[in-house]
Short mmCIF file of N, CA, C and O in Angstrom, two decimals:
data_model
loop_
_atom_site.label_atom_id
_atom_site.label_comp_id
_atom_site.label_asym_id
_atom_site.label_seq_id
_atom_site.Cartn_x
_atom_site.Cartn_y
_atom_site.Cartn_z
N MET C 182 8.52 8.13 6.16
CA MET C 182 8.47 6.70 6.27
C MET C 182 8.26 6.12 4.87
O MET C 182 7.53 6.68 4.07
N VAL C 183 8.91 5.01 4.61
CA VAL C 183 8.76 4.30 3.35
C VAL C 183 8.25 2.89 3.66
O VAL C 183 8.83 2.21 4.50
N ILE C 184 7.18 2.50 3.00
CA ILE C 184 6.60 1.17 3.21
C ILE C 184 6.55 0.45 1.87
O ILE C 184 5.95 0.96 0.92
N ASP C 185 7.19 -0.70 1.79
CA ASP C 185 7.10 -1.54 0.60
C ASP C 185 6.15 -2.70 0.92
O ASP C 185 5.92 -3.01 2.08
N GLU C 186 5.63 -3.32 -0.10
CA GLU C 186 4.64 -4.39 0.05
C GLU C 186 3.43 -3.88 0.85
O GLU C 186 2.86 -4.57 1.69
N ALA C 187 3.04 -2.66 0.56
CA ALA C 187 1.96 -2.00 1.30
C ALA C 187 0.64 -2.76 1.23
O ALA C 187 -0.18 -2.68 2.15
N GLN C 188 0.44 -3.53 0.17
CA GLN C 188 -0.81 -4.28 0.04
C GLN C 188 -0.98 -5.27 1.18
O GLN C 188 -2.09 -5.64 1.53
N ASP C 189 0.12 -5.69 1.81
CA ASP C 189 0.05 -6.63 2.93
C ASP C 189 -0.14 -5.93 4.27
O ASP C 189 -0.59 -6.55 5.24
N ILE C 190 0.20 -4.66 4.34
CA ILE C 190 0.15 -3.92 5.60
C ILE C 190 -1.14 -3.12 5.75
O ILE C 190 -1.72 -3.04 6.82
N LEU C 191 -1.61 -2.53 4.66
CA LEU C 191 -2.76 -1.63 4.73
C LEU C 191 -4.06 -2.34 5.09
O LEU C 191 -5.02 -1.70 5.47
N ILE C 192 -4.08 -3.64 4.99
CA ILE C 192 -5.30 -4.42 5.26
C ILE C 192 -5.65 -4.43 6.76
O ILE C 192 -6.78 -4.63 7.13
N ASN C 193 -4.68 -4.15 7.62
CA ASN C 193 -4.89 -4.28 9.06
C ASN C 193 -4.92 -2.91 9.73
O ASN C 193 -3.91 -2.21 9.79
N GLU C 194 -6.08 -2.53 10.24
CA GLU C 194 -6.25 -1.22 10.89
C GLU C 194 -5.33 -1.05 12.10
O GLU C 194 -4.84 0.04 12.37
N ASN C 195 -5.10 -2.12 12.87
CA ASN C 195 -4.22 -2.02 14.04
C ASN C 195 -2.79 -1.70 13.64
O ASN C 195 -2.12 -0.91 14.29
N TRP C 196 -2.32 -2.34 12.57
CA TRP C 196 -0.97 -2.04 12.08
C TRP C 196 -0.89 -0.59 11.62
O TRP C 196 0.08 0.11 11.88
N LEU C 197 -1.94 -0.13 10.92
CA LEU C 197 -1.96 1.25 10.44
C LEU C 197 -1.93 2.24 11.59
O LEU C 197 -1.26 3.27 11.52
N ASP C 198 -2.65 1.95 12.66
CA ASP C 198 -2.63 2.83 13.83
C ASP C 198 -1.21 2.97 14.37
O ASP C 198 -0.75 4.08 14.67
N CYS C 199 -0.51 1.86 14.50
CA CYS C 199 0.87 1.88 15.02
C CYS C 199 1.81 2.62 14.08
O CYS C 199 2.63 3.43 14.52
N ILE C 200 1.68 2.36 12.79
CA ILE C 200 2.55 3.02 11.82
C ILE C 200 2.28 4.52 11.79
O ILE C 200 3.21 5.32 11.74
N GLU C 201 1.02 4.89 11.87
CA GLU C 201 0.69 6.31 11.85
C GLU C 201 1.30 7.05 13.04
O GLU C 201 1.74 8.19 12.93
N LEU C 202 1.36 6.39 14.18
CA LEU C 202 2.00 7.01 15.35
C LEU C 202 3.49 7.24 15.13
O LEU C 202 4.06 8.17 15.70
N ALA C 203 4.10 6.42 14.30
CA ALA C 203 5.54 6.56 14.04
C ALA C 203 5.84 7.63 12.99
O ALA C 203 6.98 8.08 12.87
N VAL C 204 4.83 8.05 12.24
CA VAL C 204 5.02 9.08 11.22
C VAL C 204 4.81 10.45 11.86
O VAL C 204 3.74 10.72 12.40
N ASP C 205 5.83 11.29 11.80
CA ASP C 205 5.72 12.64 12.35
C ASP C 205 4.57 13.37 11.67
O ASP C 205 4.51 13.43 10.44
N LYS C 206 3.61 13.86 12.43
CA LYS C 206 2.40 14.53 11.95
C LYS C 206 1.38 13.57 11.34
O LYS C 206 0.43 13.99 10.70
N GLY C 207 1.58 12.25 11.51
CA GLY C 207 0.61 11.27 11.04
C GLY C 207 0.51 11.19 9.53
O GLY C 207 1.25 11.84 8.80
N PHE C 208 -0.41 10.38 9.05
CA PHE C 208 -0.58 10.18 7.62
C PHE C 208 -1.11 11.44 6.93
O PHE C 208 -0.79 11.71 5.78
N SER C 209 -1.94 12.20 7.61
CA SER C 209 -2.57 13.36 6.98
C SER C 209 -1.58 14.46 6.62
O SER C 209 -1.71 15.10 5.59
N SER C 210 -0.60 14.69 7.48
CA SER C 210 0.33 15.81 7.26
C SER C 210 1.79 15.39 7.21
O SER C 210 2.65 16.22 6.92
N GLY C 211 2.09 14.15 7.51
CA GLY C 211 3.48 13.69 7.54
C GLY C 211 4.01 13.34 6.17
O GLY C 211 3.32 13.42 5.15
N ASN C 212 5.28 12.96 6.14
CA ASN C 212 5.94 12.54 4.90
C ASN C 212 6.06 11.02 4.87
O ASN C 212 6.69 10.44 5.76
N TRP C 213 5.48 10.42 3.87
CA TRP C 213 5.51 8.96 3.74
C TRP C 213 5.32 8.57 2.29
O TRP C 213 4.78 9.32 1.49
N TYR C 214 5.79 7.39 1.97
CA TYR C 214 5.63 6.80 0.64
C TYR C 214 5.25 5.35 0.83
O TYR C 214 5.79 4.68 1.71
N ILE C 215 4.30 4.89 0.03
CA ILE C 215 3.96 3.47 0.06
C ILE C 215 4.11 2.90 -1.34
O ILE C 215 3.86 3.57 -2.33
N PHE C 216 4.55 1.65 -1.39
CA PHE C 216 4.72 0.95 -2.66
C PHE C 216 4.07 -0.41 -2.53
O PHE C 216 4.24 -1.08 -1.51
N GLY C 217 3.33 -0.80 -3.51
CA GLY C 217 2.69 -2.10 -3.46
C GLY C 217 2.12 -2.50 -4.80
O GLY C 217 1.91 -1.66 -5.68
N ASP C 218 1.87 -3.76 -4.94
CA ASP C 218 1.20 -4.29 -6.12
C ASP C 218 -0.20 -4.67 -5.69
O ASP C 218 -0.44 -5.76 -5.17
N PHE C 219 -1.12 -3.75 -5.86
CA PHE C 219 -2.48 -3.95 -5.39
C PHE C 219 -3.32 -4.77 -6.37
O PHE C 219 -4.46 -5.11 -6.07
N ASP C 220 -2.75 -5.08 -7.53
CA ASP C 220 -3.47 -5.87 -8.53
C ASP C 220 -3.10 -7.34 -8.51
O ASP C 220 -3.96 -8.21 -8.58
N PHE C 221 -1.81 -7.65 -8.41
CA PHE C 221 -1.37 -9.03 -8.59
C PHE C 221 -0.73 -9.68 -7.36
O PHE C 221 -0.48 -10.87 -7.36
N GLN C 222 -0.44 -8.91 -6.31
CA GLN C 222 0.15 -9.51 -5.12
C GLN C 222 -0.67 -9.22 -3.87
O GLN C 222 -0.17 -9.28 -2.76
N ASN C 223 -1.90 -8.93 -4.04
CA ASN C 223 -2.77 -8.58 -2.93
C ASN C 223 -3.40 -9.84 -2.33
O ASN C 223 -4.58 -10.10 -2.50
N LEU C 224 -2.59 -10.61 -1.62
CA LEU C 224 -3.02 -11.90 -1.09
C LEU C 224 -4.18 -11.79 -0.10
O LEU C 224 -5.08 -12.61 -0.09
N TYR C 225 -4.15 -10.76 0.74
CA TYR C 225 -5.16 -10.65 1.79
C TYR C 225 -6.50 -10.17 1.27
O TYR C 225 -7.49 -10.24 1.97
N SER C 226 -6.56 -9.70 0.02
CA SER C 226 -7.85 -9.27 -0.52
C SER C 226 -8.81 -10.44 -0.66
O SER C 226 -10.01 -10.26 -0.76
N LEU C 227 -8.27 -11.65 -0.65
CA LEU C 227 -9.12 -12.84 -0.70
C LEU C 227 -10.04 -12.92 0.51
O LEU C 227 -11.10 -13.52 0.47
N TYR C 228 -9.60 -12.31 1.62
CA TYR C 228 -10.33 -12.40 2.88
C TYR C 228 -11.13 -11.14 3.19
O TYR C 228 -11.70 -11.02 4.25
N SER C 229 -11.13 -10.19 2.28
CA SER C 229 -11.80 -8.92 2.54
C SER C 229 -12.48 -8.41 1.28
O SER C 229 -11.93 -8.51 0.20
N SER C 230 -13.66 -7.84 1.45
CA SER C 230 -14.35 -7.25 0.31
C SER C 230 -14.01 -5.77 0.18
O SER C 230 -14.45 -5.10 -0.74
N THR C 231 -13.21 -5.24 1.11
CA THR C 231 -12.84 -3.84 1.11
C THR C 231 -11.72 -3.57 0.11
O THR C 231 -10.77 -4.33 0.02
N ASN C 232 -11.82 -2.49 -0.63
CA ASN C 232 -10.73 -2.04 -1.49
C ASN C 232 -9.74 -1.33 -0.57
O ASN C 232 -9.99 -0.21 -0.13
N ILE C 233 -8.61 -1.97 -0.27
CA ILE C 233 -7.71 -1.45 0.76
C ILE C 233 -7.06 -0.13 0.35
O ILE C 233 -6.85 0.73 1.19
N LEU C 234 -6.75 0.05 -0.91
CA LEU C 234 -6.15 1.31 -1.34
C LEU C 234 -7.15 2.45 -1.21
O LEU C 234 -6.83 3.52 -0.72
N GLU C 235 -8.39 2.19 -1.60
CA GLU C 235 -9.45 3.20 -1.48
C GLU C 235 -9.71 3.54 -0.02
O GLU C 235 -9.87 4.70 0.35
N SER C 236 -9.73 2.53 0.83
CA SER C 236 -9.93 2.73 2.26
C SER C 236 -8.80 3.57 2.86
O SER C 236 -9.04 4.46 3.67
N PHE C 237 -7.57 3.29 2.44
CA PHE C 237 -6.42 4.05 2.94
C PHE C 237 -6.47 5.49 2.45
O PHE C 237 -6.14 6.41 3.20
N GLN C 238 -6.92 5.71 1.23
CA GLN C 238 -7.05 7.08 0.72
C GLN C 238 -8.06 7.87 1.55
O GLN C 238 -7.84 9.05 1.83
N GLN C 239 -9.13 7.25 1.97
CA GLN C 239 -10.10 7.93 2.83
C GLN C 239 -9.49 8.27 4.18
O GLN C 239 -9.71 9.35 4.72
N ARG C 240 -8.73 7.35 4.72
CA ARG C 240 -8.10 7.57 6.03
C ARG C 240 -7.10 8.72 5.99
O ARG C 240 -6.94 9.45 6.95
N THR C 241 -6.40 8.85 4.86
CA THR C 241 -5.34 9.86 4.74
C THR C 241 -5.81 11.13 4.06
O THR C 241 -5.02 12.02 3.81
N HIS C 242 -7.08 11.20 3.70
CA HIS C 242 -7.66 12.35 3.00
C HIS C 242 -7.09 12.50 1.60
O HIS C 242 -6.92 13.60 1.11
N GLY C 243 -6.74 11.37 0.98
CA GLY C 243 -6.32 11.35 -0.42
C GLY C 243 -4.82 11.52 -0.61
O GLY C 243 -4.14 12.09 0.22
N PHE C 244 -4.35 11.02 -1.72
CA PHE C 244 -2.94 11.15 -2.12
C PHE C 244 -2.83 10.72 -3.58
O PHE C 244 -3.69 10.01 -4.09
N PRO C 245 -1.80 11.18 -4.26
CA PRO C 245 -1.64 10.79 -5.66
C PRO C 245 -1.17 9.34 -5.78
O PRO C 245 -0.47 8.84 -4.90
N THR C 246 -1.57 8.69 -6.84
CA THR C 246 -1.10 7.33 -7.12
C THR C 246 -0.50 7.29 -8.52
O THR C 246 -0.87 8.08 -9.39
N PHE C 247 0.44 6.38 -8.70
CA PHE C 247 1.10 6.21 -9.98
C PHE C 247 1.20 4.73 -10.29
O PHE C 247 1.48 3.93 -9.40
N LYS C 248 0.95 4.38 -11.52
CA LYS C 248 1.09 2.98 -11.95
C LYS C 248 2.36 2.84 -12.76
O LYS C 248 2.65 3.68 -13.61
N LEU C 249 3.11 1.79 -12.48
CA LEU C 249 4.28 1.48 -13.29
C LEU C 249 3.83 0.66 -14.49
O LEU C 249 3.09 -0.30 -14.34
N SER C 250 4.30 1.03 -15.65
CA SER C 250 3.93 0.28 -16.84
C SER C 250 5.04 -0.68 -17.27
O SER C 250 4.83 -1.50 -18.15
N ILE C 251 6.20 -0.56 -16.64
CA ILE C 251 7.33 -1.42 -16.96
C ILE C 251 7.76 -2.13 -15.68
O ILE C 251 7.91 -1.51 -14.63
N ASN C 252 7.93 -3.45 -15.77
CA ASN C 252 8.41 -4.21 -14.63
C ASN C 252 9.89 -3.90 -14.43
O ASN C 252 10.72 -4.24 -15.26
N CYS C 253 10.21 -3.27 -13.32
CA CYS C 253 11.58 -2.83 -13.06
C CYS C 253 12.37 -3.83 -12.22
O CYS C 253 13.56 -3.66 -12.04
N ARG C 254 11.70 -4.83 -11.67
CA ARG C 254 12.36 -5.75 -10.74
C ARG C 254 12.72 -7.10 -11.33
O ARG C 254 13.72 -7.68 -10.94
N ASN C 255 11.89 -7.62 -12.18
CA ASN C 255 12.08 -8.99 -12.67
C ASN C 255 12.12 -9.02 -14.18
O ASN C 255 11.50 -8.19 -14.85
N ILE C 256 12.80 -10.03 -14.70
CA ILE C 256 12.74 -10.23 -16.14
C ILE C 256 11.34 -10.69 -16.51
O ILE C 256 10.60 -11.21 -15.68
N LYS C 257 10.93 -10.48 -17.75
CA LYS C 257 9.56 -10.78 -18.17
C LYS C 257 9.16 -12.22 -17.89
O LYS C 257 8.06 -12.50 -17.43
N LYS C 258 10.06 -13.16 -18.12
CA LYS C 258 9.74 -14.58 -17.89
C LYS C 258 9.34 -14.83 -16.44
O LYS C 258 8.41 -15.57 -16.15
N VAL C 259 10.04 -14.21 -15.50
CA VAL C 259 9.74 -14.39 -14.07
C VAL C 259 8.41 -13.74 -13.72
O VAL C 259 7.58 -14.30 -13.02
N SER C 260 8.19 -12.53 -14.21
CA SER C 260 6.96 -11.82 -13.85
C SER C 260 5.73 -12.45 -14.47
O SER C 260 4.65 -12.39 -13.91
N ASP C 261 5.88 -13.06 -15.66
CA ASP C 261 4.74 -13.75 -16.28
C ASP C 261 4.36 -14.97 -15.45
O ASP C 261 3.23 -15.29 -15.25
#
């Protein structure tokens, strides 16, 4: 499974339960990728004190993370 804009989905435990059921072997053993901007597009963090990425890592028993250092989607003027 591939999830984009994960910062908007991971905030809701009910959504995660449904998505996990769709992943063969669940989050712990299944194959999945999530992509999100947890620093600058995390709109729902305004309503929660929970670090959603950290919470998801606990639920899935950990996974590697990578930060992009180059904006691959927008020209600099748009991203600024």
